[in-house]
């Protein structure tokens, strides 16, 4: 089982920093490449750039919570929640297809 994880391309878990402007302040985020790839996928699905998506997520979490102590961790959790939701949708679709057949 562990081979699935240990054989991952090291590029996926290398960190990369990106600078962007959020609410007029230039900030730098450091995430692993795999998370940047997932954020780009989410952004594309929503018709945005990755920076636009990150800015929107920041604004929404600030409006909802009033603060975010570790925004990079928030983004990582957002990515895993997106993947879980996508997996659930695929599972639901396959159940519907198998019941229709």
Short mmCIF file of C-alpha atoms in Angstrom, two decimals:
data_model
loop_
_atom_site.label_atom_id
_atom_site.label_comp_id
_atom_site.label_asym_id
_atom_site.label_seq_id
_atom_site.Cartn_x
_atom_site.Cartn_y
_atom_site.Cartn_z
CA UNK A 1 0.00 0.00 0.00
CA UNK A 2 2.76 2.47 0.88
CA UNK A 3 4.24 2.18 -2.62
CA UNK A 4 1.39 4.33 -3.88
CA UNK A 5 2.70 7.15 -1.72
CA UNK A 6 6.45 6.62 -1.67
CA UNK A 7 6.66 6.33 -5.45
CA UNK A 8 5.10 9.77 -5.94
CA UNK A 9 7.10 12.08 -8.15
CA UNK A 10 9.19 14.28 -5.81
CA UNK A 11 8.18 17.33 -7.84
CA UNK A 12 4.65 16.92 -6.45
CA UNK A 13 5.77 17.51 -2.88
CA UNK A 14 8.36 20.19 -3.58
CA UNK A 15 7.22 23.57 -2.33
CA UNK A 16 6.82 26.61 -4.51
CA UNK A 17 6.16 30.18 -3.45
CA UNK A 18 3.88 32.56 -5.29
CA UNK A 19 3.26 36.21 -4.63
CA UNK A 20 -0.17 37.70 -5.05
CA UNK A 21 -2.15 40.70 -3.94
CA UNK A 22 -4.99 40.11 -1.49
CA UNK A 23 -7.03 43.11 -0.36
CA UNK A 24 -4.30 45.42 -1.60
CA UNK A 25 -1.50 43.66 0.28
CA UNK A 26 1.18 41.68 -1.52
CA UNK A 27 1.60 38.33 0.20
CA UNK A 28 3.58 35.21 -0.53
CA UNK A 29 2.11 31.74 -0.24
CA UNK A 30 4.23 28.61 -0.10
CA UNK A 31 2.50 25.35 -1.04
CA UNK A 32 3.53 22.02 -2.44
CA UNK A 33 3.27 21.75 -6.23
CA UNK A 34 0.44 19.24 -6.01
CA UNK A 35 -1.71 21.77 -4.14
CA UNK A 36 -0.93 24.47 -6.70
CA UNK A 37 -2.09 22.02 -9.39
CA UNK A 38 -5.35 21.31 -7.56
CA UNK A 39 -6.00 25.03 -7.01
CA UNK A 40 -5.43 25.60 -10.74
CA UNK A 41 -7.94 22.83 -11.52
CA UNK A 42 -10.54 24.36 -9.20
CA UNK A 43 -9.93 27.83 -10.64
CA UNK A 44 -10.28 26.59 -14.22
CA UNK A 45 -13.55 24.82 -13.38
CA UNK A 46 -14.85 28.09 -11.93
CA UNK A 47 -13.61 30.21 -14.85
CA UNK A 48 -10.97 32.05 -12.82
CA UNK A 49 -7.24 32.33 -12.54
CA UNK A 50 -5.57 30.67 -9.58
CA UNK A 51 -4.85 34.07 -8.03
CA UNK A 52 -8.50 35.10 -8.43
CA UNK A 53 -9.61 31.87 -6.76
CA UNK A 54 -7.21 32.32 -3.84
CA UNK A 55 -8.32 35.92 -3.38
CA UNK A 56 -11.96 34.89 -3.41
CA UNK A 57 -11.35 32.08 -0.91
CA UNK A 58 -9.53 34.52 1.37
CA UNK A 59 -12.36 37.05 1.16
CA UNK A 60 -15.01 34.42 1.80
CA UNK A 61 -13.26 32.84 4.79
CA UNK A 62 -12.62 36.29 6.27
CA UNK A 63 -16.27 37.27 5.77
CA UNK A 64 -17.43 33.99 7.32
CA UNK A 65 -14.87 33.52 10.13
CA UNK A 66 -13.40 36.98 10.61
CA UNK A 67 -9.89 35.55 10.65
CA UNK A 68 -7.78 32.75 9.30
CA UNK A 69 -4.75 31.79 11.36
CA UNK A 70 -2.96 29.73 8.73
CA UNK A 71 -4.15 30.52 5.22
CA UNK A 72 -1.80 28.03 3.54
CA UNK A 73 -3.27 25.23 5.66
CA UNK A 74 -6.76 26.49 4.85
CA UNK A 75 -5.91 26.19 1.14
CA UNK A 76 -4.56 22.64 1.59
CA UNK A 77 -7.74 21.60 3.42
CA UNK A 78 -9.84 23.29 0.72
CA UNK A 79 -8.02 21.19 -1.88
CA UNK A 80 -8.63 17.95 -0.01
CA UNK A 81 -12.29 18.86 0.50
CA UNK A 82 -12.58 19.53 -3.24
CA UNK A 83 -11.07 16.12 -4.02
CA UNK A 84 -13.40 14.41 -1.53
CA UNK A 85 -16.41 16.15 -3.04
CA UNK A 86 -15.31 15.20 -6.56
CA UNK A 87 -14.81 11.57 -5.49
CA UNK A 88 -18.29 11.51 -3.91
CA UNK A 89 -19.81 12.87 -7.13
CA UNK A 90 -18.06 10.20 -9.21
CA UNK A 91 -19.23 7.49 -6.82
CA UNK A 92 -22.80 8.81 -6.91
CA UNK A 93 -22.75 8.94 -10.71
CA UNK A 94 -21.52 5.35 -10.98
CA UNK A 95 -24.26 4.19 -8.59
CA UNK A 96 -26.89 5.96 -10.69
CA UNK A 97 -25.48 4.42 -13.88
CA UNK A 98 -25.39 0.91 -12.40
CA UNK A 99 -28.99 1.23 -11.18
CA UNK A 100 -30.12 2.47 -14.61
CA UNK A 101 -28.60 -0.50 -16.39
#
